[in-house]
Coordinates of C-alpha atoms and ligand atoms in Angstrom, one line a residue:
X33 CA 19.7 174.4 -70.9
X34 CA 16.9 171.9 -71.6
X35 CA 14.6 171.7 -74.3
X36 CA 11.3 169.6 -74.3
X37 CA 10.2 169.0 -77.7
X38 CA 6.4 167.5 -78.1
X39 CA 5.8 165.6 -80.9
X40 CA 8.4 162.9 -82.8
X41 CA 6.9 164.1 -86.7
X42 CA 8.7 165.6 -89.4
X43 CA 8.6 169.5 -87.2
X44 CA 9.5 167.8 -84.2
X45 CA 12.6 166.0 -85.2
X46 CA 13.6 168.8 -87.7
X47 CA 13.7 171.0 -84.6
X48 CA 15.7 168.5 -82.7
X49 CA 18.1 167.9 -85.4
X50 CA 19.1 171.8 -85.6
X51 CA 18.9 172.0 -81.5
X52 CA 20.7 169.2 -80.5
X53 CA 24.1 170.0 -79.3
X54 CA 23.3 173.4 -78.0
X55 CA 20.6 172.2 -75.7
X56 CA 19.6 169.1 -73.5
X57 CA 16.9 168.2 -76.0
X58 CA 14.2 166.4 -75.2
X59 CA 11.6 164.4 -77.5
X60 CA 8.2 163.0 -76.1
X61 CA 6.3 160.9 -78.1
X62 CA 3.1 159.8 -77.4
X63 CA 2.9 157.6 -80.2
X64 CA 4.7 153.8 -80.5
X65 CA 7.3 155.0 -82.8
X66 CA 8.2 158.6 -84.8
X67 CA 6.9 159.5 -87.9
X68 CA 3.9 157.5 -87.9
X69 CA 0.9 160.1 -88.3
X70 CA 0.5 162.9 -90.8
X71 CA 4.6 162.3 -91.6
X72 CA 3.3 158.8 -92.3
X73 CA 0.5 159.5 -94.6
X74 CA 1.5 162.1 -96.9
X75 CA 2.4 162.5 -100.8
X76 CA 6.0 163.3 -100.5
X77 CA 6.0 166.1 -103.2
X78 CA 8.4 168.6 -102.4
X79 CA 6.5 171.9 -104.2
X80 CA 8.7 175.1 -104.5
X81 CA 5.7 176.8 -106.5
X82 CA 3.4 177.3 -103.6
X83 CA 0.3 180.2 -103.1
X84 CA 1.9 181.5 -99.9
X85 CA 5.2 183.4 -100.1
X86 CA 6.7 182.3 -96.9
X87 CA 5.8 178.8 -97.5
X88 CA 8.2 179.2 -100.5
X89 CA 10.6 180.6 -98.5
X90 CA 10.8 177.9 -96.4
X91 CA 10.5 175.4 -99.2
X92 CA 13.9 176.5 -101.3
X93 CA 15.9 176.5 -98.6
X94 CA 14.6 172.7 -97.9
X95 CA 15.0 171.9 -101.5
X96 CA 19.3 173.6 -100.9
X97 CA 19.4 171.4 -98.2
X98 CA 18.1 168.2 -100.0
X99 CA 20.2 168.6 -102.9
X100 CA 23.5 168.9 -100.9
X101 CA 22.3 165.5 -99.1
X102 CA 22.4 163.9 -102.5
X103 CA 26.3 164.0 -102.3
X104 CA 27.0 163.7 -98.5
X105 CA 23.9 162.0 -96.5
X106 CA 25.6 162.2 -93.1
X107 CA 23.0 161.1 -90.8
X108 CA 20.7 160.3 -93.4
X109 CA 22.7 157.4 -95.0
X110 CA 21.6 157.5 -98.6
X111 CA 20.1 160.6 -99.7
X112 CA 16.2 160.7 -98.3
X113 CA 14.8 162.7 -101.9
X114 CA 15.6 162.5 -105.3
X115 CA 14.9 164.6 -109.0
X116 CA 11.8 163.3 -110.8
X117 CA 10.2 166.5 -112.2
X118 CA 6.7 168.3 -112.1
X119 CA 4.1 169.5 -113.9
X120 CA 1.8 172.6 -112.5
X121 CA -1.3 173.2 -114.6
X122 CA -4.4 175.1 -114.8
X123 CA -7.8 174.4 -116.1
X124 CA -9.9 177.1 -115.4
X125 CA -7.9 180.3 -113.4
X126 CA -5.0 180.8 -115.8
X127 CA -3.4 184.1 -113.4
X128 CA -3.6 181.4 -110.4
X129 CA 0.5 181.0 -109.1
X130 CA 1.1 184.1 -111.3
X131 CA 3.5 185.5 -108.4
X132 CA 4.7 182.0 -107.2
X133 CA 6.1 181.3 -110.8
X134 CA 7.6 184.7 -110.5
X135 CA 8.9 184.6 -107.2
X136 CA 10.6 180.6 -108.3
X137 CA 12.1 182.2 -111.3
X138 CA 13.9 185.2 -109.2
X139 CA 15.7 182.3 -107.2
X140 CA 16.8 180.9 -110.0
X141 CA 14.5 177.7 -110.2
X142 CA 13.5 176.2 -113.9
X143 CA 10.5 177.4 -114.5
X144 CA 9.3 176.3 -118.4
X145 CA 6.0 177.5 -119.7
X146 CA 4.4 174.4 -121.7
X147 CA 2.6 174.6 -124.5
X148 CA 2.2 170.5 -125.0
X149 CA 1.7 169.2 -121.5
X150 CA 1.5 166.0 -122.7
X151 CA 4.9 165.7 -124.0
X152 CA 6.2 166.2 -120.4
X153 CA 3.3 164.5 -118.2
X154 CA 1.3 161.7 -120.3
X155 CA -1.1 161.7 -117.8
X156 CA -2.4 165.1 -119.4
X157 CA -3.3 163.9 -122.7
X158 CA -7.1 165.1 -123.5
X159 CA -7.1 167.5 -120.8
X160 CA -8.5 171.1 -121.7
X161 CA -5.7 173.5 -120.0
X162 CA -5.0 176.9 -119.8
X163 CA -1.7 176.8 -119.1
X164 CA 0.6 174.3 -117.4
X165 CA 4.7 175.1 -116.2
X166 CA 7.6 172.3 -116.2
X167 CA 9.6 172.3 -113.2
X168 CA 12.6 169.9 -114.0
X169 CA 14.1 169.7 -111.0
X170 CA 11.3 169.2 -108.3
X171 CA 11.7 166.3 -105.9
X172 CA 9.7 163.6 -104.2
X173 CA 10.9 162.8 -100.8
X174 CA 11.0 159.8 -98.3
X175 CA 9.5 160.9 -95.1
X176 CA 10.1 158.1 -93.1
X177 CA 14.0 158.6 -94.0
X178 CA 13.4 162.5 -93.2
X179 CA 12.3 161.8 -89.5
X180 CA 14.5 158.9 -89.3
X181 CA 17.8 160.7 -90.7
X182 CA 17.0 164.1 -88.5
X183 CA 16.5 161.8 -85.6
X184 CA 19.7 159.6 -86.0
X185 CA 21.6 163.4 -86.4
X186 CA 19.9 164.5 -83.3
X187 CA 20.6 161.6 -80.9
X188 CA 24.0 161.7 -82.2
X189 CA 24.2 165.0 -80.6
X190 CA 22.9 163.9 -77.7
X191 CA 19.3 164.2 -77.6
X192 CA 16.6 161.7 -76.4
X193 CA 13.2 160.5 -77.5
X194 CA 11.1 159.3 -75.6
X195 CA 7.6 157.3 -76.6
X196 CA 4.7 156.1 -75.3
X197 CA 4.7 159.4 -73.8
X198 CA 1.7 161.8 -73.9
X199 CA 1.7 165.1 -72.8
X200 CA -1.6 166.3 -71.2
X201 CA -1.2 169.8 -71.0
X202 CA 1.9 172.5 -70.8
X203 CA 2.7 173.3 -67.6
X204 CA 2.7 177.6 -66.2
X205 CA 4.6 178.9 -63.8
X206 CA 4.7 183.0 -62.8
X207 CA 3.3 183.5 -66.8
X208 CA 6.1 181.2 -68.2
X209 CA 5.6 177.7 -69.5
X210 CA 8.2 175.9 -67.4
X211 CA 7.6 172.3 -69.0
X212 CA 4.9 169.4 -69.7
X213 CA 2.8 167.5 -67.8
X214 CA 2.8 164.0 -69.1
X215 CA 1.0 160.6 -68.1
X216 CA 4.1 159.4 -66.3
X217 CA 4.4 162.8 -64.4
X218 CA 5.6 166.3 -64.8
X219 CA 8.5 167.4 -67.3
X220 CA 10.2 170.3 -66.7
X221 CA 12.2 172.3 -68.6
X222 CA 13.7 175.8 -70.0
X223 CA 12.3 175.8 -73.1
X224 CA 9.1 173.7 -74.9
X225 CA 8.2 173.3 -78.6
X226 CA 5.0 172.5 -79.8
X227 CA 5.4 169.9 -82.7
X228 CA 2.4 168.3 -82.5
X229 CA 0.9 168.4 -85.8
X230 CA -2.8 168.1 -86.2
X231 CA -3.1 168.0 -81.9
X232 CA -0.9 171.2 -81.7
X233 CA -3.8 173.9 -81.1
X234 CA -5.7 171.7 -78.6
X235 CA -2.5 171.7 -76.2
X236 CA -2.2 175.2 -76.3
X237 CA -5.7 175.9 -75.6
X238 CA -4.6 173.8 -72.0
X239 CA -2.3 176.9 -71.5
X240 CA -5.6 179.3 -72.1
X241 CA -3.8 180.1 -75.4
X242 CA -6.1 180.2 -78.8
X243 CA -4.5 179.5 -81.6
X244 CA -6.7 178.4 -84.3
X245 CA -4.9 175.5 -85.9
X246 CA -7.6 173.6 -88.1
X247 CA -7.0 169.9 -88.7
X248 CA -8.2 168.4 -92.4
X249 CA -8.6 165.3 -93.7
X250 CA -7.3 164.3 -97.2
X251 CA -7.5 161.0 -99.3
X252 CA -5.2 159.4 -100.9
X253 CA -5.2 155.9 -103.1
X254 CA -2.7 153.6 -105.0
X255 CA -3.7 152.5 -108.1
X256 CA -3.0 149.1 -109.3
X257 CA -0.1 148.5 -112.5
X258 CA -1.3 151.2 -115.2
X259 CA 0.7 151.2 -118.6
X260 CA 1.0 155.2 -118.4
X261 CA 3.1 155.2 -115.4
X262 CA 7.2 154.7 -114.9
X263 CA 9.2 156.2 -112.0
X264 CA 10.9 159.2 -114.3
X265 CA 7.6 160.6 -115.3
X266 CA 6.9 163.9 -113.2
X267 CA 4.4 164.3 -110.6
X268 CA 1.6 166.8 -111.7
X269 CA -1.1 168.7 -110.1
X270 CA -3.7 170.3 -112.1
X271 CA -3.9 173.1 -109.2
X272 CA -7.0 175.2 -109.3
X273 CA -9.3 171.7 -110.0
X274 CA -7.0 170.0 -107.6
X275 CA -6.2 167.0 -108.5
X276 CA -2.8 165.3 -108.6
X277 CA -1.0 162.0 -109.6
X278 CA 2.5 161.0 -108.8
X279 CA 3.7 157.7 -110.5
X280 CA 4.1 155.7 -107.0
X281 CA 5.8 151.6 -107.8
X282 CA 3.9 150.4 -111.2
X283 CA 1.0 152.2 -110.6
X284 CA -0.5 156.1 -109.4
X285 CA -1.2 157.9 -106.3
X286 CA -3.7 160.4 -106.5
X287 CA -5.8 162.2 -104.4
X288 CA -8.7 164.5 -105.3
X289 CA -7.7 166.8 -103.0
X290 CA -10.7 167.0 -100.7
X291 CA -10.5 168.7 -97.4
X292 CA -12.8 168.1 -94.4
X293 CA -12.5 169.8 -91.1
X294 CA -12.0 166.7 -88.8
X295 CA -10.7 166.8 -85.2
X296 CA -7.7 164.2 -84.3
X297 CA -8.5 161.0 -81.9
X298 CA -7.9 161.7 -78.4
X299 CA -4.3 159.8 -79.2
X300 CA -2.4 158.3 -81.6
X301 CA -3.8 156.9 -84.8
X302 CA -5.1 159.2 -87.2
X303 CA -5.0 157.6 -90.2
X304 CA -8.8 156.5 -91.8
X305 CA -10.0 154.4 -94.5
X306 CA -11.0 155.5 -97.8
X307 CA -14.7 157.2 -97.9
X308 CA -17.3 157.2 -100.5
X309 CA -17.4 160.4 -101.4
X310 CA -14.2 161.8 -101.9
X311 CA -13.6 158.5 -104.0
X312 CA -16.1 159.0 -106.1
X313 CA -15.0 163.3 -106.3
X314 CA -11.4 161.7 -107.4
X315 CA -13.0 159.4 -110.1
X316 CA -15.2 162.4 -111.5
X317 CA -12.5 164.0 -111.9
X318 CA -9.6 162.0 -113.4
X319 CA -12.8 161.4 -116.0
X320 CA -12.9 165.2 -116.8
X321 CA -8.9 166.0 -116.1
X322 CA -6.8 163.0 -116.5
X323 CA -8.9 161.2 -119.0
X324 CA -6.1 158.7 -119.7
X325 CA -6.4 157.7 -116.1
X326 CA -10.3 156.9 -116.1
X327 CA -9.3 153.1 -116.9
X328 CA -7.6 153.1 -113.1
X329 CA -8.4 150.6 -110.5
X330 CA -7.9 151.6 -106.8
X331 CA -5.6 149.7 -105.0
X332 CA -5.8 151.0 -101.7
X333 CA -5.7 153.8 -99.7
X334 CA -5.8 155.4 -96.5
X335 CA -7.0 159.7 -95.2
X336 CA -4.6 161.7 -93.5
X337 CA -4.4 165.2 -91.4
X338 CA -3.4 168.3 -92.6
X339 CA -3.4 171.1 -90.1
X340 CA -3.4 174.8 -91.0
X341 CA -3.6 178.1 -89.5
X342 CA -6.2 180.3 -91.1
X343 CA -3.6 181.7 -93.4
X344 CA -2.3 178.6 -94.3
X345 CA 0.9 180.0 -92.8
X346 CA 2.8 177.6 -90.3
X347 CA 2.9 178.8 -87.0
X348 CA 6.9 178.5 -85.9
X349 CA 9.0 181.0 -83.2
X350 CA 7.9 182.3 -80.1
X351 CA 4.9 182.5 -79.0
X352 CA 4.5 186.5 -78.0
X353 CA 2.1 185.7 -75.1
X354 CA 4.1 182.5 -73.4
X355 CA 7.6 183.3 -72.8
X356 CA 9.4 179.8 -72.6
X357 CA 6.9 178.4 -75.6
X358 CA 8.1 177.9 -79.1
X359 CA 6.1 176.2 -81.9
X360 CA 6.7 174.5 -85.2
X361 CA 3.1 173.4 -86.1
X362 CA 0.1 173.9 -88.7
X363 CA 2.7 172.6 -91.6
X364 CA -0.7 171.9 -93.5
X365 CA 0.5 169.8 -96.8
X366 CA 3.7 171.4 -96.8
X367 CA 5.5 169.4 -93.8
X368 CA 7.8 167.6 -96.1
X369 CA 8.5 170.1 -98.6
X370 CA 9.7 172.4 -95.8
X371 CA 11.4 170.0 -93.9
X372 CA 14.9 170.7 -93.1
X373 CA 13.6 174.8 -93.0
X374 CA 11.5 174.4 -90.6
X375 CA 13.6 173.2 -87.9
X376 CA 16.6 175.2 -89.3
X377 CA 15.3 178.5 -88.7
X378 CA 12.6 177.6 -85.3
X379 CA 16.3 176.7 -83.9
X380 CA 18.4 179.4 -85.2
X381 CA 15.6 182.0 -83.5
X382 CA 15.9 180.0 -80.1
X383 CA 19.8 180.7 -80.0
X384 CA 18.9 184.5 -81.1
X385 CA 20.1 184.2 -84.3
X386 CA 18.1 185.2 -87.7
X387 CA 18.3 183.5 -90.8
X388 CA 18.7 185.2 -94.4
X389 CA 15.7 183.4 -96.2
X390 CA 13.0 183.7 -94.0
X391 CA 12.1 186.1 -90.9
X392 CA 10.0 185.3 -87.8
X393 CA 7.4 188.1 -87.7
X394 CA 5.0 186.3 -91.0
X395 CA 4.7 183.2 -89.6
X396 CA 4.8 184.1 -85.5
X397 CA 2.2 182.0 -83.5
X398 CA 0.8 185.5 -82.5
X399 CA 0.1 187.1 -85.8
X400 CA -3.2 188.6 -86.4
X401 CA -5.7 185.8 -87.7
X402 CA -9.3 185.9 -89.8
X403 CA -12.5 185.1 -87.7
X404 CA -13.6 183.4 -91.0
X405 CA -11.5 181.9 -93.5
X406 CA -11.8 179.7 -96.6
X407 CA -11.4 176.2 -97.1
X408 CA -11.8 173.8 -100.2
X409 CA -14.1 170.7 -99.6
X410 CA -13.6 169.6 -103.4
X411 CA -10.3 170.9 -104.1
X412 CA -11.7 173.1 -106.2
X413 CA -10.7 176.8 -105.8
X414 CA -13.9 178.2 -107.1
X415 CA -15.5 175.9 -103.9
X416 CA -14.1 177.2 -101.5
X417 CA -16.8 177.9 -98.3
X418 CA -16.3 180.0 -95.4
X419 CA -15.6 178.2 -91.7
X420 CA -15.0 180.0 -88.3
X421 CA -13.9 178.1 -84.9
X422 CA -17.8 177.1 -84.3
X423 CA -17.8 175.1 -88.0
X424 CA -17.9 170.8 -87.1
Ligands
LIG664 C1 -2.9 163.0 -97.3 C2 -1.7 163.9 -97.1 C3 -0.9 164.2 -98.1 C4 0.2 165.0 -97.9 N1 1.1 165.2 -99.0 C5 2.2 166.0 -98.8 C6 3.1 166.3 -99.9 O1 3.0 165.7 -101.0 N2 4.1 167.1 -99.7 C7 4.3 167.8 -98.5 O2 5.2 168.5 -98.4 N3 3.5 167.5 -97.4 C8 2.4 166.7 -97.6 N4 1.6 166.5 -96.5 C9 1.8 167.2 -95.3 C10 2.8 166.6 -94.3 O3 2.7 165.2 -94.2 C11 2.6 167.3 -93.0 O4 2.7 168.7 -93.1 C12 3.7 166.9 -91.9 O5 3.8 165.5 -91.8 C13 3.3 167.5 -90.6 O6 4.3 167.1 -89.7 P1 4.2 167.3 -88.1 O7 5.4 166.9 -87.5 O8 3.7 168.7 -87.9 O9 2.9 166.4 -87.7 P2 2.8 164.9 -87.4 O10 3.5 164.1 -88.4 O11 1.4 164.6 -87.2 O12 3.6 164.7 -86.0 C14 3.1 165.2 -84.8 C15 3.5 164.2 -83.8 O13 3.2 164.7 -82.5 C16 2.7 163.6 -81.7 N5 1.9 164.2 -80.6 C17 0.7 164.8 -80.8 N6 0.1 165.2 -79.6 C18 1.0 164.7 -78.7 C19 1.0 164.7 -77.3 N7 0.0 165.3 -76.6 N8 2.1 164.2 -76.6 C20 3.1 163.6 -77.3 N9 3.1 163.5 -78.6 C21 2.1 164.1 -79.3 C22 1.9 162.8 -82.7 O14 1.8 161.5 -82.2 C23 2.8 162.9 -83.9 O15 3.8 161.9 -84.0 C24 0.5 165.6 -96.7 C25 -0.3 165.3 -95.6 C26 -1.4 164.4 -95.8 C27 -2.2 164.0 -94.6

């Protein structure tokens, strides 16, 4: 049986690496190499407490996975994440990840309540909080090894990549999608997965589907050397303000989190430069926040995509109105914390089996979406603004 897989990312070689072996599996590319657009740009904090339940699912069951690579890599060659720490804090919205610290706690995962956040994260001294948790064994993860390692276990299984290879639309045959048509010609086969991150929606919509995946841009910078920051410190995310900083080389990365809606290129390359504004929104507020980081100086930087569903949900299984089409898309800023899930369970449902951490029916590509739904320009939670389809 053959599986076409669109998209070389952190979904689309997950799914390969938990196909392979069981299926002629396929990857097209349309990029120069894997890995290189939102799998390229991202944070690499893997975050267990999450707002969305399923999302958490998905991320313990990567964070399993990840630790057992720390003692036998296999394909991976040296273990692609490693412990650092993290600190989760609130400023103004102090019942904000009530149920998600809850819900971490049940499985077991270190959940400390800090009354000092400073003593844990000096990045927090002089910031007003309400409340702020300890999470001692949260990760940061390599991306690039991610897609690398789950492609090196998937080609050793047999599968193929292919790039330089676009795919222009999915191909329908007697209501079933029997393949791809790329640039170099039609691609058929049994099965295809859509893993095509922030271009995902727009190659369904070819197939008359609508499936409202929303593409967002983020910023992210590099500070220069700063005296507050050594690789063992935590990351930490003052949530409801949002606003984060992970200790990245000698110096910071931070991000404001800023969110604007923002369509991908018509190919690859969808990494931008820096903007104005949301450098100046991440200066205002490391000033009110992170006060200990207002003496920063930017290094560089670069914007990324994040692409949700309306319900911030990922979209992964079968799609209920394309028999043959299977999707692992709208991993918003979760992609690398839910990793090794993602392509665990999208191919354990493809071989009719079910998996005990997660099930399908939450996060089906069919599921019942909001006309209108929220999203966070600033970061803020108390920002939020209402969008629909029609919104720029
Ligand atoms: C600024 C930023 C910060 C982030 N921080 C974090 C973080 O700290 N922690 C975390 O867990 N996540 C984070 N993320 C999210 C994470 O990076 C993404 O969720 C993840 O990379 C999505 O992977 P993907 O495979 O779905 O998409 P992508 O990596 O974009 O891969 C999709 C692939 O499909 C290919 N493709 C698209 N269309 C076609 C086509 N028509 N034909 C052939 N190929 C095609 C693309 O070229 C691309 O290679 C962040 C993201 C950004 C942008």
């Amino acid at each position: 049986m053959k599986t076409v897989i669109v998209g070389a990312g952190l979904a689309g070689t997950s799914v390969a690496f938990h196909l392979a072996g069981r299926r002629q599996v396929q990857i097209l590319e349309q990029g120069d190499t894997p890995g290189a657009e939102a799998s390229a740009q991202n944070a690499g904090m893997v975050r267990r407490l999450g707002e969305d339940p399923w999302e958490r699912a998905l991320a313990i069951r990567t964070v399993e996975r990840l630790v057992a690579l720390d003692s036998n890599p296999g394909p991976f060659q040296i273990s692609p994440s490693r412990g650092v720490g993290a600190v989760l804090a609130l400023a103004h919205d102090e019942g904000h990840l009530n149920d998600a610290v809850a819900h971490c706690r049940i499985h077991g995962i270190q959940v400390e309540d800090l009354k000092d956040a400073a003593s844990v994260s000096p990045v927090l001294a002089g910031s007003a909080l309400r409340r702020a948790w300890y999470l001692p064994q949260e990760r940061v993860a390599d991306a690039h090894q991610l897609v690398w390692g789950m492609l090196r276990g998937a080609r050793d299984k047999g599968a193929t990549l292919s790039t330089q290879t676009p795919v222009l639309s999915l191909l329908i045959k007697g209501g079933r999608c029997v393949g791809v048509q790329t640039l170099n010609g039609p691609e058929y086969a049994d099965e295809v997965v859509l893993a095509a991150g922030a271009w995902s929606g727009n190659l369904a919509a070819s197939a008359g589907l609508h499936r409202p995946l929303i593409p967002m841009r983020r910023t992210l910078v590099q500070t220069t050397t700063h005296p507050q920051s050594a690789p063992h410190l935590p990351w930490t995310w003052i949530d409801d303000v949002g606003l984060y900083a992970r200790p990245e080389g000698e110096g910071w990365m931070l991000s404001g989190c800023d969110e604007t809606i923002d369509p991908p290129p018509l190919g690859p390359g969808s990494r931008g430069p820096v903007e104005n504004e949301p450098r100046a929104l991440l200066l205002h507020k490391i000033e009110h926040h992170m006060p200990v980081l207002s003496n920063v100086r930017v290094h560089t930087g670069w914007t990324g995509l994040r692409t949700f569903a309306p319900d911030r949900r990922p979209l992964l299984g079968a799609d209920p109105e394309l028999p043959g089409l299977w999707w692992a898309a709208g991993l918003g800023g979760f992609g690398v914390t839910c990793s090794l899930a993602i392509g665990e369970c999208v191919a354990a449902w493809m071989n009719d089996q079910t998996v005990p951490w997660i099930k399908a029916r939450p996060v089906s590509p069919g599921r019942p979406q909001l006309r209108r739904w929220p999203i966070r320009p600033d970061g803020t939670l108390s920002g939020a603004v209402l969008v629909d389809d029609e919104t720029p």
